[in-house]
Amino acid sequence: MVHSNNHFQDSYHDDPAPHRRNRGGSKGISGLLALVLTIFGAGFYLQSTLAANVSLNSGGAIEFGQGTARTVACSGTTSLIITPLSSFTNSAGAGSHKFSSIKVTNIPTACRGQDFTFSAYNNVASSAAQAIFNTSSTRAVVQMKDDDTFEVGIYGTGLSVTTNSASSFTVTFTTPVVASSDVFNLTVESGAHTVVTCATGGSCQIGDIGPGGGKVFALASGSGSGLNYEFATNPVPSGGLSYSTFGNIAFKWCNLTTGTITGALGTAIGTGKQNTTDMVAACTSGAAVAARGYSANGFSDWFLPSTSELAAFRPTLTPIMTGKGWSGTERIWTSTQGGAGNANAWFIGLDGYTNAQDGKGQNIPVFPIRSWAG
């Protein structure tokens, strides 16, 4: 039953499971919650009759992987068939069954233009949705288009969607996260389609706002590394946006201000991340540690750019910073060592000055970048 006030009120459970309420995100969403599956047992296996049981409030138990029927808001009196599936994921000396995909069938044309949002929960009352793919992603969104095909919705990097027919799709997690034995409830919401942008996991163009809130400066098709890149438009830490507060935003390249460290020699686009890893392994403070510690829009995978990476976004960064009161001649650290015996490190000026190194003890601002699969 879907209530007209658009708040999910139903719960489907068996005696061993605690009562579960809908978690944040359904409140105020139109065309609300479609389904809750409650799963019991040690684990489930792809297409296996050894799977854990799934029950709806009708009390009829079925085997996980066989599918359950439920009427959703967008489908009216038509019941969708939702089939959660798992796969075995190998790991060194071990392996486990992961919740890896969901098949949905019997979708009517009334659901055209709608998004289906899937989340999974454990058996702990009032716990948050579990990460199900991409290490930390808790929602898988699929859109039904007007031509009866299906595609990945917002924040869909790490998902793939297969259109099985005009009324069926399968959404698969590229890197499944949660063990099948830890999934007890699966929720499915339907609601108006949210347009996918670069910032929400869609395709990107140079100059777009990226997922981390920065500016996209290189694309997978042309970066040479197969990745998209964005740069933070504020120095680390955020704030202090005029050069008069230089001391609050500038860092030594490394606390080890003399000599060389192992690695951190990459110059090309695609090498800054490894350079930063090399720096953090040797330095306890400084530019790379500051970049690695940066976080924005929930992303904490930022790093210090190499010389080519910084050169790629410097023309876009300069007008942004001069608009905030900078002179346009300030230096910005890269993650690339240089000089005799690699005793120095490269910087690039906002004015385009690139053939320059300085001592690692100099205090210079840091603008981190991040990359993701295109």
mmCIF file of C-alpha atoms in Angstrom:
data_model
loop_
_atom_site.group_PDB
_atom_site.id
_atom_site.type_symbol
_atom_site.label_atom_id
_atom_site.label_comp_id
_atom_site.label_asym_id
_atom_site.label_seq_id
_atom_site.Cartn_x
_atom_site.Cartn_y
_atom_site.Cartn_z
ATOM 1 C CA MET A 1 0.000 0.000 0.000
ATOM 2 C CA VAL A 2 1.377 3.424 -0.946
ATOM 3 C CA HIS A 3 -0.182 6.210 1.103
ATOM 4 C CA SER A 4 -1.298 9.410 -0.541
ATOM 5 C CA ASN A 5 0.715 11.562 1.847
ATOM 6 C CA ASN A 6 3.873 10.257 0.153
ATOM 7 C CA HIS A 7 5.330 8.917 3.401
ATOM 8 C CA PHE A 8 6.280 5.269 3.413
ATOM 9 C CA GLN A 9 4.368 3.543 6.189
ATOM 10 C CA ASP A 10 4.513 -0.147 5.288
ATOM 11 C CA SER A 11 7.075 -2.581 6.636
ATOM 12 C CA TYR A 12 7.485 -6.169 5.649
ATOM 13 C CA HIS A 13 9.050 -8.462 8.177
ATOM 14 C CA ASP A 14 9.105 -11.860 9.798
ATOM 15 C CA ASP A 15 9.221 -12.522 13.534
ATOM 16 C CA PRO A 16 13.025 -12.812 13.851
ATOM 17 C CA ALA A 17 13.590 -9.368 12.318
ATOM 18 C CA PRO A 18 13.161 -6.042 14.114
ATOM 19 C CA HIS A 19 10.536 -3.599 12.904
ATOM 20 C CA ARG A 20 12.104 -1.304 10.328
ATOM 21 C CA ARG A 21 11.023 2.153 9.360
ATOM 22 C CA ASN A 22 11.866 3.943 6.190
ATOM 23 C CA ARG A 23 15.106 5.905 6.504
ATOM 24 C CA GLY A 24 15.778 9.471 5.472
ATOM 25 C CA GLY A 25 15.299 10.240 1.827
ATOM 26 C CA SER A 26 11.738 9.048 1.259
ATOM 27 C CA LYS A 27 10.072 11.888 3.074
ATOM 28 C CA GLY A 28 8.681 14.374 0.603
ATOM 29 C CA ILE A 29 9.591 12.298 -2.473
ATOM 30 C CA SER A 30 6.789 12.034 -5.019
ATOM 31 C CA GLY A 31 5.769 8.639 -6.341
ATOM 32 C CA LEU A 32 7.158 7.050 -3.207
ATOM 33 C CA LEU A 33 8.490 3.816 -2.023
ATOM 34 C CA ALA A 34 7.836 0.733 -3.989
ATOM 35 C CA LEU A 35 9.049 -2.199 -1.994
ATOM 36 C CA VAL A 36 10.835 -3.520 1.064
ATOM 37 C CA LEU A 37 12.307 -7.003 0.990
ATOM 38 C CA THR A 38 13.321 -8.541 4.319
ATOM 39 C CA ILE A 39 16.054 -11.128 4.024
ATOM 40 C CA PHE A 40 17.077 -13.685 6.642
ATOM 41 C CA GLY A 41 19.802 -16.239 6.931
ATOM 42 C CA ALA A 42 23.533 -16.524 6.516
ATOM 43 C CA GLY A 43 23.776 -15.464 2.890
ATOM 44 C CA PHE A 44 22.387 -15.758 -0.591
ATOM 45 C CA TYR A 45 23.853 -17.166 -3.779
ATOM 46 C CA LEU A 46 23.256 -16.230 -7.380
ATOM 47 C CA GLN A 47 20.297 -18.205 -8.719
ATOM 48 C CA SER A 48 20.728 -20.682 -5.877
ATOM 49 C CA THR A 49 18.039 -22.548 -3.965
ATOM 50 C CA LEU A 50 20.366 -22.439 -0.952
ATOM 51 C CA ALA A 51 19.599 -18.774 -0.586
ATOM 52 C CA ALA A 52 18.144 -16.999 2.394
ATOM 53 C CA ASN A 53 14.384 -16.563 2.590
ATOM 54 C CA VAL A 54 12.607 -13.380 1.601
ATOM 55 C CA SER A 55 9.145 -12.616 2.924
ATOM 56 C CA LEU A 56 6.521 -9.953 2.424
ATOM 57 C CA ASN A 57 3.828 -9.107 4.936
ATOM 58 C CA SER A 58 1.591 -11.706 3.290
ATOM 59 C CA GLY A 59 3.680 -14.185 5.246
ATOM 60 C CA GLY A 60 4.641 -16.270 2.224
ATOM 61 C CA ALA A 61 8.371 -16.958 2.214
ATOM 62 C CA ILE A 62 10.297 -17.373 -1.020
ATOM 63 C CA GLU A 63 13.920 -18.111 -1.854
ATOM 64 C CA PHE A 64 16.207 -15.160 -2.468
ATOM 65 C CA GLY A 65 16.816 -14.790 -6.188
ATOM 66 C CA GLN A 66 13.345 -15.965 -7.224
ATOM 67 C CA GLY A 67 11.818 -12.481 -7.220
ATOM 68 C CA THR A 68 8.946 -10.835 -5.383
ATOM 69 C CA ALA A 69 5.952 -8.894 -6.700
ATOM 70 C CA ARG A 70 4.813 -5.543 -5.425
ATOM 71 C CA THR A 71 2.729 -2.648 -6.750
ATOM 72 C CA VAL A 72 4.621 0.648 -6.851
ATOM 73 C CA ALA A 73 3.387 4.209 -7.095
ATOM 74 C CA CYS A 74 4.187 4.704 -10.773
ATOM 75 C CA SER A 75 2.806 1.314 -11.823
ATOM 76 C CA GLY A 76 -0.721 1.660 -10.466
ATOM 77 C CA THR A 77 -2.289 -1.796 -10.190
ATOM 78 C CA THR A 78 0.561 -3.486 -12.049
ATOM 79 C CA SER A 79 2.988 -5.374 -9.818
ATOM 80 C CA LEU A 80 6.711 -5.202 -10.523
ATOM 81 C CA ILE A 81 8.872 -8.278 -10.050
ATOM 82 C CA ILE A 82 12.100 -7.437 -8.181
ATOM 83 C CA THR A 83 14.865 -10.055 -8.097
ATOM 84 C CA PRO A 84 17.999 -9.284 -6.040
ATOM 85 C CA LEU A 85 21.066 -11.280 -7.086
ATOM 86 C CA SER A 86 24.570 -11.916 -5.804
ATOM 87 C CA SER A 87 27.941 -13.009 -7.144
ATOM 88 C CA PHE A 88 31.120 -14.430 -5.653
ATOM 89 C CA THR A 89 33.969 -11.937 -5.285
ATOM 90 C CA ASN A 90 37.479 -13.350 -5.024
ATOM 91 C CA SER A 91 40.117 -11.903 -2.749
ATOM 92 C CA ALA A 92 43.573 -13.057 -1.733
ATOM 93 C CA GLY A 93 43.185 -16.244 0.286
ATOM 94 C CA ALA A 94 39.457 -15.691 0.700
ATOM 95 C CA GLY A 95 36.345 -14.453 -1.050
ATOM 96 C CA SER A 96 32.708 -13.794 -0.313
ATOM 97 C CA HIS A 97 29.286 -13.506 -1.894
ATOM 98 C CA LYS A 98 28.381 -9.886 -2.563
ATOM 99 C CA PHE A 99 25.031 -8.271 -3.256
ATOM 100 C CA SER A 100 25.818 -7.445 -6.889
ATOM 101 C CA SER A 101 22.727 -6.767 -9.006
ATOM 102 C CA ILE A 102 18.960 -6.323 -9.119
ATOM 103 C CA LYS A 103 16.617 -7.417 -11.884
ATOM 104 C CA VAL A 104 13.254 -5.669 -12.255
ATOM 105 C CA THR A 105 10.527 -6.925 -14.612
ATOM 106 C CA ASN A 106 6.888 -6.226 -15.481
ATOM 107 C CA ILE A 107 7.381 -2.453 -15.551
ATOM 108 C CA PRO A 108 4.415 -0.654 -17.175
ATOM 109 C CA THR A 109 4.616 2.368 -19.466
ATOM 110 C CA ALA A 110 3.203 4.490 -16.636
ATOM 111 C CA CYS A 111 6.711 4.471 -15.141
ATOM 112 C CA ARG A 112 8.236 6.284 -18.118
ATOM 113 C CA GLY A 113 10.246 9.276 -16.993
ATOM 114 C CA GLN A 114 10.596 7.906 -13.449
ATOM 115 C CA ASP A 115 13.698 7.096 -11.421
ATOM 116 C CA PHE A 116 13.940 3.877 -9.400
ATOM 117 C CA THR A 117 16.201 4.241 -6.344
ATOM 118 C CA PHE A 118 17.517 1.138 -4.575
ATOM 119 C CA SER A 119 19.008 0.967 -1.073
ATOM 120 C CA ALA A 120 19.991 -1.927 1.172
ATOM 121 C CA TYR A 121 19.880 -2.239 4.971
ATOM 122 C CA ASN A 122 21.131 -4.618 7.623
ATOM 123 C CA ASN A 123 19.047 -5.992 10.506
ATOM 124 C CA VAL A 124 19.954 -3.277 13.034
ATOM 125 C CA ALA A 125 17.016 -1.012 13.842
ATOM 126 C CA SER A 126 17.346 2.592 12.661
ATOM 127 C CA SER A 127 20.686 1.958 10.950
ATOM 128 C CA ALA A 128 21.620 3.903 7.833
ATOM 129 C CA ALA A 129 21.587 2.466 4.327
ATOM 130 C CA GLN A 130 24.612 0.304 3.609
ATOM 131 C CA ALA A 131 27.293 1.026 1.039
ATOM 132 C CA ILE A 132 26.522 -1.232 -1.915
ATOM 133 C CA PHE A 133 29.033 -0.175 -4.601
ATOM 134 C CA ASN A 134 32.001 2.157 -5.183
ATOM 135 C CA THR A 135 33.173 1.690 -1.586
ATOM 136 C CA SER A 136 30.689 4.175 -0.131
ATOM 137 C CA SER A 137 27.708 4.623 -2.506
ATOM 138 C CA THR A 138 24.430 3.801 -0.767
ATOM 139 C CA ARG A 139 21.921 4.478 -3.568
ATOM 140 C CA ALA A 140 21.630 2.942 -7.018
ATOM 141 C CA VAL A 141 19.423 4.995 -9.339
ATOM 142 C CA VAL A 142 17.974 3.833 -12.680
ATOM 143 C CA GLN A 143 15.814 5.900 -15.031
ATOM 144 C CA MET A 144 13.068 4.557 -17.295
ATOM 145 C CA LYS A 145 13.191 6.694 -20.435
ATOM 146 C CA ASP A 146 10.261 7.602 -22.652
ATOM 147 C CA ASP A 147 11.422 5.124 -25.322
ATOM 148 C CA ASP A 148 11.142 2.216 -22.834
ATOM 149 C CA THR A 149 14.887 1.872 -22.367
ATOM 150 C CA PHE A 150 16.687 2.168 -19.052
ATOM 151 C CA GLU A 151 19.872 3.981 -18.076
ATOM 152 C CA VAL A 152 21.970 4.872 -15.060
ATOM 153 C CA GLY A 153 20.625 7.773 -12.998
ATOM 154 C CA ILE A 154 22.351 10.314 -10.784
ATOM 155 C CA TYR A 155 25.557 9.360 -8.957
ATOM 156 C CA GLY A 156 25.748 6.332 -11.215
ATOM 157 C CA THR A 157 29.487 6.003 -11.751
ATOM 158 C CA GLY A 158 30.206 2.371 -10.864
ATOM 159 C CA LEU A 159 26.839 1.093 -12.109
ATOM 160 C CA SER A 160 25.779 -0.487 -15.380
ATOM 161 C CA VAL A 161 22.225 -0.946 -16.581
ATOM 162 C CA THR A 162 21.053 -3.518 -19.118
ATOM 163 C CA THR A 163 17.706 -3.040 -20.847
ATOM 164 C CA ASN A 164 16.309 -6.561 -20.996
ATOM 165 C CA SER A 165 13.077 -5.528 -22.705
ATOM 166 C CA ALA A 166 10.636 -2.623 -22.795
ATOM 167 C CA SER A 167 9.484 -3.654 -19.311
ATOM 168 C CA SER A 168 12.622 -5.005 -17.661
ATOM 169 C CA PHE A 169 16.142 -3.970 -16.662
ATOM 170 C CA THR A 170 19.058 -5.263 -14.612
ATOM 171 C CA VAL A 171 21.270 -2.879 -12.651
ATOM 172 C CA THR A 172 24.717 -4.258 -11.790
ATOM 173 C CA PHE A 173 27.305 -2.903 -9.351
ATOM 174 C CA THR A 174 30.732 -2.809 -11.024
ATOM 175 C CA THR A 175 32.410 -3.222 -7.643
ATOM 176 C CA PRO A 176 29.902 -4.666 -5.153
ATOM 177 C CA VAL A 177 30.649 -3.869 -1.531
ATOM 178 C CA VAL A 178 28.246 -5.428 0.948
ATOM 179 C CA ALA A 179 28.278 -9.147 1.729
ATOM 180 C CA SER A 180 25.021 -10.893 0.878
ATOM 181 C CA SER A 181 24.778 -12.159 4.450
ATOM 182 C CA ASP A 182 24.597 -8.560 5.682
ATOM 183 C CA VAL A 183 21.617 -7.514 3.537
ATOM 184 C CA PHE A 184 18.282 -7.889 5.301
ATOM 185 C CA ASN A 185 16.141 -5.209 3.668
ATOM 186 C CA LEU A 186 16.053 -3.854 0.143
ATOM 187 C CA THR A 187 14.063 -0.700 -0.571
ATOM 188 C CA VAL A 188 12.978 0.614 -3.963
ATOM 189 C CA GLU A 189 11.660 4.130 -4.426
ATOM 190 C CA SER A 190 10.089 5.628 -7.542
ATOM 191 C CA GLY A 191 10.046 9.349 -8.240
ATOM 192 C CA ALA A 192 10.342 12.010 -10.906
ATOM 193 C CA HIS A 193 13.551 11.808 -12.904
ATOM 194 C CA THR A 194 16.504 13.886 -11.712
ATOM 195 C CA VAL A 195 18.618 15.191 -14.578
ATOM 196 C CA VAL A 196 22.097 13.712 -14.589
ATOM 197 C CA THR A 197 24.929 16.235 -14.772
ATOM 198 C CA CYS A 198 28.695 15.946 -14.550
ATOM 199 C CA ALA A 199 28.416 16.754 -10.834
ATOM 200 C CA THR A 200 25.933 13.912 -10.295
ATOM 201 C CA GLY A 201 27.825 11.204 -12.165
ATOM 202 C CA GLY A 202 26.988 11.999 -15.789
ATOM 203 C CA SER A 203 29.217 12.812 -18.738
ATOM 204 C CA CYS A 204 31.465 15.839 -18.361
ATOM 205 C CA GLN A 205 32.902 18.634 -20.466
ATOM 206 C CA ILE A 206 35.865 20.825 -19.659
ATOM 207 C CA GLY A 207 34.692 23.700 -17.486
ATOM 208 C CA ASP A 208 31.813 21.753 -15.914
ATOM 209 C CA ILE A 209 31.368 21.567 -12.155
ATOM 210 C CA GLY A 210 32.692 18.159 -11.176
ATOM 211 C CA PRO A 211 31.414 15.711 -8.558
ATOM 212 C CA GLY A 212 33.752 17.212 -5.982
ATOM 213 C CA GLY A 213 32.536 20.740 -6.642
ATOM 214 C CA GLY A 214 35.671 21.725 -8.557
ATOM 215 C CA LYS A 215 36.206 22.635 -12.213
ATOM 216 C CA VAL A 216 36.750 19.891 -14.791
ATOM 217 C CA PHE A 217 40.011 20.525 -16.648
ATOM 218 C CA ALA A 218 40.799 17.240 -18.419
ATOM 219 C CA LEU A 219 38.644 14.442 -19.842
ATOM 220 C CA ALA A 220 39.265 10.731 -20.121
ATOM 221 C CA SER A 221 39.179 10.981 -23.911
ATOM 222 C CA GLY A 222 42.115 13.359 -24.009
ATOM 223 C CA SER A 223 43.950 13.129 -20.702
ATOM 224 C CA GLY A 224 46.091 10.165 -21.699
ATOM 225 C CA SER A 225 45.221 8.436 -18.435
ATOM 226 C CA GLY A 226 41.629 7.377 -19.174
ATOM 227 C CA LEU A 227 40.387 9.591 -16.335
ATOM 228 C CA ASN A 228 38.480 12.834 -15.858
ATOM 229 C CA TYR A 229 40.060 15.500 -13.670
ATOM 230 C CA GLU A 230 38.793 18.435 -11.611
ATOM 231 C CA PHE A 231 40.648 21.010 -9.542
ATOM 232 C CA ALA A 232 39.530 22.653 -6.313
ATOM 233 C CA THR A 233 38.827 26.333 -6.910
ATOM 234 C CA ASN A 234 39.796 27.303 -3.372
ATOM 235 C CA PRO A 235 43.250 26.841 -1.861
ATOM 236 C CA VAL A 236 43.790 24.502 1.056
ATOM 237 C CA PRO A 237 42.396 25.116 3.578
ATOM 238 C CA SER A 238 39.272 26.775 2.222
ATOM 239 C CA GLY A 239 39.002 30.440 3.099
ATOM 240 C CA GLY A 240 41.731 33.052 3.067
ATOM 241 C CA LEU A 241 40.943 33.967 -0.507
ATOM 242 C CA SER A 242 43.048 37.111 -0.729
ATOM 243 C CA TYR A 243 46.802 36.980 -0.980
ATOM 244 C CA SER A 244 47.078 39.074 2.181
ATOM 245 C CA THR A 245 46.229 35.898 4.103
ATOM 246 C CA PHE A 246 49.059 34.026 2.374
ATOM 247 C CA GLY A 247 50.360 32.612 5.635
ATOM 248 C CA ASN A 248 47.083 30.811 6.274
ATOM 249 C CA ILE A 249 47.019 28.957 2.967
ATOM 250 C CA ALA A 250 50.670 28.347 2.114
ATOM 251 C CA PHE A 251 52.647 25.211 2.865
ATOM 252 C CA LYS A 252 56.207 23.974 2.631
ATOM 253 C CA TRP A 253 56.503 21.346 -0.090
ATOM 254 C CA CYS A 254 57.530 18.881 2.647
ATOM 255 C CA ASN A 255 58.684 19.090 6.232
ATOM 256 C CA LEU A 256 61.893 17.498 4.906
ATOM 257 C CA THR A 257 63.138 20.682 3.292
ATOM 258 C CA THR A 258 66.516 19.468 2.077
ATOM 259 C CA GLY A 259 67.551 16.566 -0.116
ATOM 260 C CA THR A 260 65.351 14.248 -2.116
ATOM 261 C CA ILE A 261 62.600 11.764 -1.342
ATOM 262 C CA THR A 262 61.956 8.495 -3.145
ATOM 263 C CA GLY A 263 59.606 8.938 -6.113
ATOM 264 C CA ALA A 264 57.514 12.051 -6.773
ATOM 265 C CA LEU A 265 59.146 12.520 -10.169
ATOM 266 C CA GLY A 266 56.118 12.216 -12.479
ATOM 267 C CA THR A 267 55.346 15.159 -14.730
ATOM 268 C CA ALA A 268 52.555 13.943 -17.033
ATOM 269 C CA ILE A 269 48.804 14.094 -16.518
ATOM 270 C CA GLY A 270 47.992 10.986 -14.513
ATOM 271 C CA THR A 271 51.129 11.021 -12.336
ATOM 272 C CA GLY A 272 50.141 13.459 -9.600
ATOM 273 C CA LYS A 273 48.303 10.870 -7.558
ATOM 274 C CA GLN A 274 51.352 8.585 -7.320
ATOM 275 C CA ASN A 275 53.608 11.582 -6.670
ATOM 276 C CA THR A 276 51.368 12.512 -3.765
ATOM 277 C CA THR A 277 51.477 8.962 -2.405
ATOM 278 C CA ASP A 278 55.281 9.081 -2.584
ATOM 279 C CA MET A 279 55.335 12.416 -0.779
ATOM 280 C CA VAL A 280 52.960 11.350 1.975
ATOM 281 C CA ALA A 281 55.112 8.265 2.585
ATOM 282 C CA ALA A 282 58.090 10.516 3.335
ATOM 283 C CA CYS A 283 56.565 13.754 4.641
ATOM 284 C CA THR A 284 54.572 14.231 7.819
ATOM 285 C CA SER A 285 53.420 17.703 6.788
ATOM 286 C CA GLY A 286 53.519 19.966 3.787
ATOM 287 C CA ALA A 287 51.819 20.394 0.426
ATOM 288 C CA ALA A 288 50.970 16.762 -0.321
ATOM 289 C CA VAL A 289 49.714 16.058 3.184
ATOM 290 C CA ALA A 290 47.470 19.128 2.926
ATOM 291 C CA ALA A 291 46.151 18.064 -0.494
ATOM 292 C CA ARG A 292 45.539 14.491 0.621
ATOM 293 C CA GLY A 293 43.649 15.748 3.680
ATOM 294 C CA TYR A 294 41.319 17.921 1.625
ATOM 295 C CA SER A 295 37.651 16.878 1.377
ATOM 296 C CA ALA A 296 34.742 18.345 -0.584
ATOM 297 C CA ASN A 297 31.247 17.104 -1.483
ATOM 298 C CA GLY A 298 31.991 13.862 0.337
ATOM 299 C CA PHE A 299 35.140 13.115 -1.705
ATOM 300 C CA SER A 300 38.433 12.688 0.107
ATOM 301 C CA ASP A 301 40.513 11.326 -2.800
ATOM 302 C CA TRP A 302 42.227 14.611 -3.682
ATOM 303 C CA PHE A 303 45.947 14.927 -4.398
ATOM 304 C CA LEU A 304 48.670 17.411 -5.364
ATOM 305 C CA PRO A 305 48.907 17.952 -9.148
ATOM 306 C CA SER A 306 51.976 17.121 -11.216
ATOM 307 C CA THR A 307 53.500 19.829 -13.389
ATOM 308 C CA SER A 308 51.434 18.903 -16.469
ATOM 309 C CA GLU A 309 48.255 18.615 -14.431
ATOM 310 C CA LEU A 310 48.710 22.048 -12.899
ATOM 311 C CA ALA A 311 49.669 23.511 -16.271
ATOM 312 C CA ALA A 312 46.391 22.146 -17.693
ATOM 313 C CA PHE A 313 44.144 23.958 -15.237
ATOM 314 C CA ARG A 314 46.278 27.047 -14.520
ATOM 315 C CA PRO A 315 44.634 29.167 -17.293
ATOM 316 C CA THR A 316 41.200 28.531 -15.749
ATOM 317 C CA LEU A 317 42.403 29.014 -12.179
ATOM 318 C CA THR A 318 44.043 32.399 -12.798
ATOM 319 C CA PRO A 319 40.875 34.427 -13.547
ATOM 320 C CA ILE A 320 39.056 32.699 -10.692
ATOM 321 C CA MET A 321 41.714 33.767 -8.198
ATOM 322 C CA THR A 322 42.252 37.270 -9.584
ATOM 323 C CA GLY A 323 38.503 37.703 -9.219
ATOM 324 C CA LYS A 324 38.991 36.927 -5.520
ATOM 325 C CA GLY A 325 41.679 39.558 -5.070
ATOM 326 C CA TRP A 326 44.865 37.688 -5.968
ATOM 327 C CA SER A 327 47.466 39.535 -8.043
ATOM 328 C CA GLY A 328 47.730 36.815 -10.715
ATOM 329 C CA THR A 329 51.457 36.204 -10.200
ATOM 330 C CA GLU A 330 51.267 33.838 -7.213
ATOM 331 C CA ARG A 331 53.104 30.514 -7.270
ATOM 332 C CA ILE A 332 51.311 27.163 -6.857
ATOM 333 C CA TRP A 333 53.067 23.957 -5.765
ATOM 334 C CA THR A 334 53.183 20.847 -7.943
ATOM 335 C CA SER A 335 54.013 17.344 -6.709
ATOM 336 C CA THR A 336 57.045 17.020 -8.995
ATOM 337 C CA GLN A 337 60.583 17.171 -7.639
ATOM 338 C CA GLY A 338 63.349 18.865 -9.611
ATOM 339 C CA GLY A 339 66.742 20.523 -9.520
ATOM 340 C CA ALA A 340 70.133 19.008 -8.814
ATOM 341 C CA GLY A 341 69.617 15.770 -6.932
ATOM 342 C CA ASN A 342 65.883 16.564 -6.860
ATOM 343 C CA ALA A 343 66.545 18.872 -3.929
ATOM 344 C CA ASN A 344 63.915 21.341 -5.154
ATOM 345 C CA ALA A 345 60.322 21.064 -6.366
ATOM 346 C CA TRP A 346 58.476 22.586 -9.300
ATOM 347 C CA PHE A 347 55.921 25.326 -9.014
ATOM 348 C CA ILE A 348 53.831 27.127 -11.647
ATOM 349 C CA GLY A 349 52.882 30.797 -11.493
ATOM 350 C CA LEU A 350 49.339 31.963 -12.034
ATOM 351 C CA ASP A 351 50.817 34.182 -14.765
ATOM 352 C CA GLY A 352 51.903 31.094 -16.698
ATOM 353 C CA TYR A 353 55.519 30.993 -15.511
ATOM 354 C CA THR A 354 56.351 27.268 -15.676
ATOM 355 C CA ASN A 355 60.121 26.875 -15.923
ATOM 356 C CA ALA A 356 60.672 27.315 -12.231
ATOM 357 C CA GLN A 357 61.735 25.365 -9.169
ATOM 358 C CA ASP A 358 62.149 26.452 -5.589
ATOM 359 C CA GLY A 359 63.417 25.109 -2.320
ATOM 360 C CA LYS A 360 61.084 22.712 -0.563
ATOM 361 C CA GLY A 361 61.017 24.938 2.498
ATOM 362 C CA GLN A 362 59.274 27.794 0.663
ATOM 363 C CA ASN A 363 55.675 28.546 1.687
ATOM 364 C CA ILE A 364 53.469 28.284 -1.422
ATOM 365 C CA PRO A 365 49.660 27.710 -1.839
ATOM 366 C CA VAL A 366 48.162 24.340 -2.703
ATOM 367 C CA PHE A 367 45.233 23.590 -5.022
ATOM 368 C CA PRO A 368 44.341 19.878 -4.896
ATOM 369 C CA ILE A 369 42.836 17.885 -7.741
ATOM 370 C CA ARG A 370 41.009 14.564 -8.058
ATOM 371 C CA SER A 371 40.344 12.096 -10.855
ATOM 372 C CA TRP A 372 37.684 9.530 -11.661
ATOM 373 C CA ALA A 373 36.859 7.068 -14.409
ATOM 374 C CA GLY A 374 35.381 8.683 -17.500
#
